[in-house]
Amino acid sequence: MTAATESTVLPERITRFPFPFPRDVYRYSTNVEPAGTRTETAAGGWGEHPVDIDGFYVDELADRARVLAADPDRFQALPHMDIAQWDAMVTLMRMLAEAYPRTFALDRDGDVWRWSNVALDLEQAFAYGQAATLPEPPLLYIGRQIQEDVVLLDQRDGALWGDAGLVTSAADWSLRFDVGMSFLQIHGPVPRIHTEGVIGRAQSFLLGLQAGQRYRRTNWTLTVDRRLDTATETYPEWGRDRRLLAEGPLDDVGHRLHLRVEVQHLIRLGASGALMFLIRTYLLPFDEIALVPEWADRLYRVLEELPEDMADYKGITRTREPGLKWLREYGGVCP
């Protein structure tokens, strides 16, 4: 497939894709900005709502249910995070009802709350803080109804701690392994961010967030096929795909190799004081990126220039060169 002409009508999955590169060179940075405003791109725009519902909603929630059925430990919550779970659930319900009032509703009558999710045909009455009024823990209950992964960070001793979460779309990491670690420990393996002071600045910024404040940032990697679950636990299922893609025909790269973008929202909860970290994963294959010539060219420049240590950490050492070659030969990019 070659790059499209200006008259091409792009599908919504492309026009709403959060293309993450503002320049031809990528380095780790805090790169945070206030949430809830639209970011314009060469194909359209994204970012109006911190919780994003799109055409993949039902399919991605079915995928989450499948992962949880096979591995219930993708949900983790230390005992002291009960209040934060309730706080996160109600906050997410309010955000959904505000952004998509035709699909979601949250009402309250005294101590009784009523939640409605038309898309999944769900109705639930509950009493805040009373576990018996929900079919499962609060974070797990609402997590089954959003496309985002969610991690709750407790704040104590002048640091942040990843003490609860529901993560079924991890990009080669494990919530089971990370739960209970500090923010600095969780990011320990990431190259350059410690020597360049990025992680220290990030934690200082997060510690200063006030109740209700919302910020966002993006992150990215490459994934073979449209697979959300690339957690450490399932590496035997997907790890070899990178080698097989690199050794296979170049024609396959365009539809199999995906740019994987995370839109990460950081929200300070009010009642508990916890920090809610939302991670929404978007996937777009190279042959659809090539339909937006500006994206194809920018992606090529970023991949070509990316230092080896960063490419290795992102797990793209094997797939980078096939991606570059495909963009040159089929994607309309002139080096």
C-alpha positions as MATLAB code, in Angstrom:
seq = 'MTAATESTVLPERITRFPFPFPRDVYRYSTNVEPAGTRTETAAGGWGEHPVDIDGFYVDELADRARVLAADPDRFQALPHMDIAQWDAMVTLMRMLAEAYPRTFALDRDGDVWRWSNVALDLEQAFAYGQAATLPEPPLLYIGRQIQEDVVLLDQRDGALWGDAGLVTSAADWSLRFDVGMSFLQIHGPVPRIHTEGVIGRAQSFLLGLQAGQRYRRTNWTLTVDRRLDTATETYPEWGRDRRLLAEGPLDDVGHRLHLRVEVQHLIRLGASGALMFLIRTYLLPFDEIALVPEWADRLYRVLEELPEDMADYKGITRTREPGLKWLREYGGVCP';
ca = [
       0.000    0.000    0.000;
       1.268    3.480   -0.805;
       0.506    6.811    0.767;
      -2.959    8.125    0.025;
      -3.837   11.196   -1.968;
      -5.277   14.325   -0.387;
      -8.798   13.247   -1.404;
      -8.717   10.063    0.703;
     -11.457    9.901    3.339;
      -9.822    8.568    6.483;
     -11.671    6.259    8.916;
     -12.279    7.356   12.486;
      -9.621    5.051   13.930;
      -7.073    7.162   12.017;
      -8.594   10.614   12.495;
      -8.833   10.017   16.283;
      -5.405    8.396   16.623;
      -3.111   10.241   19.086;
       0.012   10.477   16.926;
       2.711   11.178   19.549;
       5.607   12.884   17.764;
       5.772   16.701   17.626;
       9.285   16.613   16.126;
      11.724   14.334   14.294;
      13.707   13.421   17.439;
      12.314   11.579   20.458;
      13.744   11.571   23.987;
      12.215   10.731   27.341;
      10.721   13.745   29.093;
       7.947   14.545   31.522;
       5.987   15.986   28.526;
       2.856   16.625   30.595;
       0.085   19.026   29.663;
      -3.356   19.850   31.070;
      -5.966   17.251   30.146;
      -9.369   17.664   28.562;
      -8.461   19.784   25.545;
      -8.378   18.663   21.930;
      -5.011   18.173   20.264;
      -5.076   18.721   16.515;
      -3.136   16.362   14.246;
      -2.498   16.051   10.522;
      -5.427   13.614   10.325;
      -7.910   15.038   12.840;
      -7.652   15.313   16.605;
      -7.939   13.641   19.994;
      -8.019   14.286   23.714;
     -11.368   15.884   24.549;
     -12.080   13.461   27.397;
      -9.736   11.784   29.903;
     -11.744    8.569   29.530;
     -12.154    7.783   25.841;
     -14.915    5.567   24.429;
     -14.606    4.632   20.760;
     -15.600    1.997   18.210;
     -13.342   -0.611   19.832;
     -15.212   -0.402   23.174;
     -17.040   -3.732   23.160;
     -14.182   -5.689   21.577;
     -11.545   -4.313   23.940;
     -13.661   -4.981   27.016;
     -14.197   -8.538   25.800;
     -10.429   -8.842   25.485;
     -10.029   -7.535   29.049;
     -12.553  -10.086   30.310;
     -10.648  -12.852   28.535;
      -7.333  -11.807   30.074;
      -8.844  -11.539   33.559;
     -10.487  -14.943   33.259;
      -7.122  -16.482   32.383;
      -5.151  -14.436   34.932;
      -7.176  -12.805   37.758;
      -3.954  -11.384   39.209;
      -3.998   -8.663   36.572;
      -6.066   -6.920   39.270;
      -4.095   -6.021   42.375;
      -5.043   -3.970   45.439;
      -3.262   -3.740   48.758;
      -5.644   -3.645   51.770;
      -5.082    0.022   52.624;
      -6.307    1.068   49.132;
     -10.006    0.334   49.734;
     -10.980    3.999   50.090;
      -8.956    4.919   47.012;
     -10.773    2.212   45.025;
     -14.176    3.684   45.860;
     -12.900    7.185   45.155;
     -11.545    6.090   41.761;
     -14.719    4.234   40.813;
     -17.050    7.134   41.495;
     -14.656    9.604   39.850;
     -14.563    7.479   36.701;
     -18.344    7.079   36.711;
     -18.785   10.839   36.923;
     -16.283   11.398   34.119;
     -18.049    8.879   31.879;
     -21.498   10.318   32.584;
     -20.263   13.847   31.887;
     -18.522   12.944   28.624;
     -21.097   10.445   27.274;
     -24.485   11.223   28.858;
     -26.388    9.069   26.343;
     -24.456    5.984   27.397;
     -23.659    6.432   31.082;
     -25.508    7.866   34.082;
     -24.729    8.201   37.788;
     -27.438    9.301   40.203;
     -27.610    9.523   43.975;
     -30.532    9.372   46.383;
     -29.278    9.715   49.937;
     -26.889    6.850   50.596;
     -27.936    4.945   47.478;
     -26.047    5.495   44.230;
     -27.314    4.189   40.888;
     -25.048    3.519   37.938;
     -26.183    2.836   34.375;
     -24.116    1.677   31.401;
     -26.344    1.405   28.333;
     -23.576    0.069   26.083;
     -23.157   -3.011   28.290;
     -26.778   -3.124   29.520;
     -25.694   -2.717   33.152;
     -27.635   -1.248   36.079;
     -26.127   -1.226   39.560;
     -27.252    0.283   42.851;
     -24.598    0.559   45.545;
     -23.752    2.201   48.839;
     -20.430    4.017   48.871;
     -17.842    2.141   50.898;
     -19.952   -0.984   51.407;
     -18.307   -3.858   49.563;
     -21.376   -6.103   49.775;
     -23.308   -3.748   47.461;
     -21.013   -4.431   44.491;
     -20.378   -7.762   42.751;
     -16.591   -7.280   42.984;
     -14.042   -4.730   44.269;
     -14.803   -1.169   43.071;
     -11.726   -0.716   40.889;
     -12.278   -4.074   39.214;
     -15.975   -3.325   38.697;
     -15.450   -0.018   36.902;
     -12.269   -1.254   35.238;
     -14.296   -3.804   33.301;
     -16.231   -0.871   31.790;
     -13.408    1.360   30.563;
     -10.813    0.798   27.849;
      -8.073    2.314   29.976;
      -5.797    0.398   32.310;
      -5.756    2.054   35.718;
      -3.150    2.213   38.491;
      -3.688    3.919   41.851;
      -0.673    5.542   43.479;
      -0.685    6.104   47.229;
       1.291    9.070   48.569;
       3.265    8.655   51.782;
       6.747    9.336   53.156;
       7.298   11.950   50.459;
       6.950    9.418   47.656;
       4.384    7.681   45.431;
       3.646    3.959   45.640;
       1.837    1.797   43.077;
      -0.486    0.009   45.469;
      -3.519   -0.939   43.323;
      -4.435   -1.397   39.701;
      -6.152   -3.219   36.871;
      -3.811   -3.700   33.911;
      -4.564   -6.003   30.987;
      -2.797   -4.048   28.207;
       0.699   -3.683   29.621;
       3.544   -2.959   27.193;
       6.060   -5.548   28.462;
       5.688   -4.938   32.194;
       3.834   -6.633   35.042;
       1.483   -5.102   37.602;
       1.830   -8.270   39.687;
       5.568   -7.599   39.917;
       5.322   -3.821   40.389;
       2.519   -3.605   42.969;
       3.784   -2.148   46.219;
       6.852   -0.562   44.614;
       7.666    3.117   44.732;
       7.370    5.316   41.657;
      11.161    5.471   41.408;
      11.528    1.687   41.723;
       8.904    1.030   39.049;
      10.820    3.203   36.583;
      14.231    1.865   37.578;
      14.945   -0.022   34.290;
      14.130    2.907   31.978;
      17.366    4.174   30.338;
      18.528    7.804   30.666;
      15.656    9.088   32.819;
      17.622    8.906   36.074;
      20.899   10.419   34.855;
      18.981   13.162   33.038;
      16.763   13.867   36.054;
      13.508   13.124   34.241;
      12.075   10.716   36.797;
      12.851   12.986   39.750;
      11.153   15.935   38.072;
       8.171   13.748   37.193;
       7.679   12.604   40.774;
       8.034   16.150   42.129;
       5.386   17.316   39.665;
       3.000   14.509   40.621;
       3.472   15.047   44.351;
       2.390   18.651   43.848;
      -0.904   17.880   42.094;
      -3.974   19.157   43.917;
      -7.354   17.444   44.232;
      -9.192   17.415   40.917;
      -6.219   18.422   38.781;
      -5.837   16.414   35.568;
      -2.821   16.159   33.305;
      -1.791   13.877   30.454;
       1.222   12.663   28.508;
       1.941   10.153   25.745;
       4.288    7.217   25.406;
       4.880    4.801   22.520;
       6.474    1.615   21.209;
       5.930   -0.841   18.340;
       3.747   -3.962   18.547;
       3.332   -6.857   16.125;
      -0.338   -7.388   15.233;
      -3.295   -5.803   17.001;
      -2.485   -7.236   20.410;
      -3.203   -5.183   23.517;
      -1.934   -7.734   26.034;
       1.835   -7.692   25.749;
       2.450   -8.126   29.464;
       5.568   -9.824   30.794;
       3.411  -12.782   31.854;
       2.413  -13.554   28.266;
       5.817  -12.992   26.648;
       5.967  -16.619   25.396;
       2.821  -15.901   23.370;
       4.057  -12.764   21.588;
       7.812  -12.416   22.061;
       8.827  -14.446   19.019;
       6.536  -12.415   16.730;
       9.153   -9.664   16.558;
      11.765  -12.084   15.231;
       9.352  -13.752   12.827;
       8.263  -10.383   11.434;
      11.859   -9.340   10.874;
      12.615  -12.620    9.093;
       9.393  -12.681    7.077;
       8.332  -10.989    3.829;
       8.443   -7.195    3.773;
       4.880   -7.116    2.402;
       3.586   -8.333    5.784;
       5.130   -5.474    7.745;
       2.598   -2.861    6.652;
      -0.442   -4.594    8.143;
       1.284   -6.445   11.009;
       3.589   -3.820   12.547;
       1.697   -1.276   14.648;
       2.623    2.022   16.239;
       1.453    1.565   19.815;
       0.612    4.798   21.641;
      -0.355    5.218   25.276;
      -2.287    8.297   26.370;
      -1.614    8.496   30.090;
      -3.824   10.624   32.332;
      -2.761   11.667   35.825;
      -5.611   12.676   38.116;
      -5.465   13.593   41.793;
      -8.470   12.087   43.570;
     -10.264   14.199   46.149;
     -11.621   11.943   48.897;
      -8.625    9.624   49.212;
      -5.813   11.835   47.972;
      -4.546    9.002   45.778;
      -3.213    9.633   42.304;
      -5.113    7.856   39.530;
      -2.995    6.875   36.555;
      -5.049    5.995   33.449;
      -3.317    4.315   30.509;
      -5.241    4.065   27.232;
      -3.538    2.094   24.459;
      -4.115    2.818   20.766;
      -2.762    0.705   17.902;
      -2.397    1.727   14.255;
      -0.668   -0.397   11.570;
       2.050    1.072    9.407;
      -0.067    0.793    6.249;
      -2.680    3.096    7.830;
      -0.054    5.487    9.170;
       1.124    5.780    5.551;
      -2.281    7.208    4.634;
      -1.143   10.363    6.433;
       2.128   11.326    4.683;
       3.205   13.703    7.472;
       2.925   10.853    9.983;
       4.836    8.377    7.850;
       7.695   10.819    7.335;
       7.847   11.818   11.025;
       7.715    8.199   12.221;
      10.560    7.319    9.869;
      12.742   10.158   11.193;
      12.065    9.227   14.823;
      12.804    5.523   14.332;
      15.926    6.211   12.295;
      17.424    8.566   14.893;
      16.374    6.744   18.103;
      19.452    5.730   20.171;
      20.141    2.018   20.554;
      19.625    1.883   24.325;
      16.159    3.424   23.998;
      15.250    1.134   21.101;
      16.369   -1.868   23.138;
      14.328   -0.832   26.190;
      11.247   -0.290   24.039;
      11.716   -3.751   22.541;
      11.902   -2.505   18.955;
      15.464   -3.502   18.070;
      14.239   -6.295   15.762;
      11.242   -4.486   14.280;
      12.727   -1.038   13.729;
      14.677   -1.878   10.565;
      11.790   -3.756    8.864;
       9.563   -0.792    9.720;
      12.010    1.686    8.210;
      12.422   -0.422    5.106;
       8.662   -0.760    4.643;
       8.172    3.000    5.033;
      10.797    3.611    2.334;
       9.522    1.048   -0.140;
       5.763    1.136    0.449;
       4.992    4.063    2.737;
       5.951    6.915    0.439;
       8.883    8.116    2.581;
      11.929    9.576    0.873;
      14.941    9.414    3.280;
];
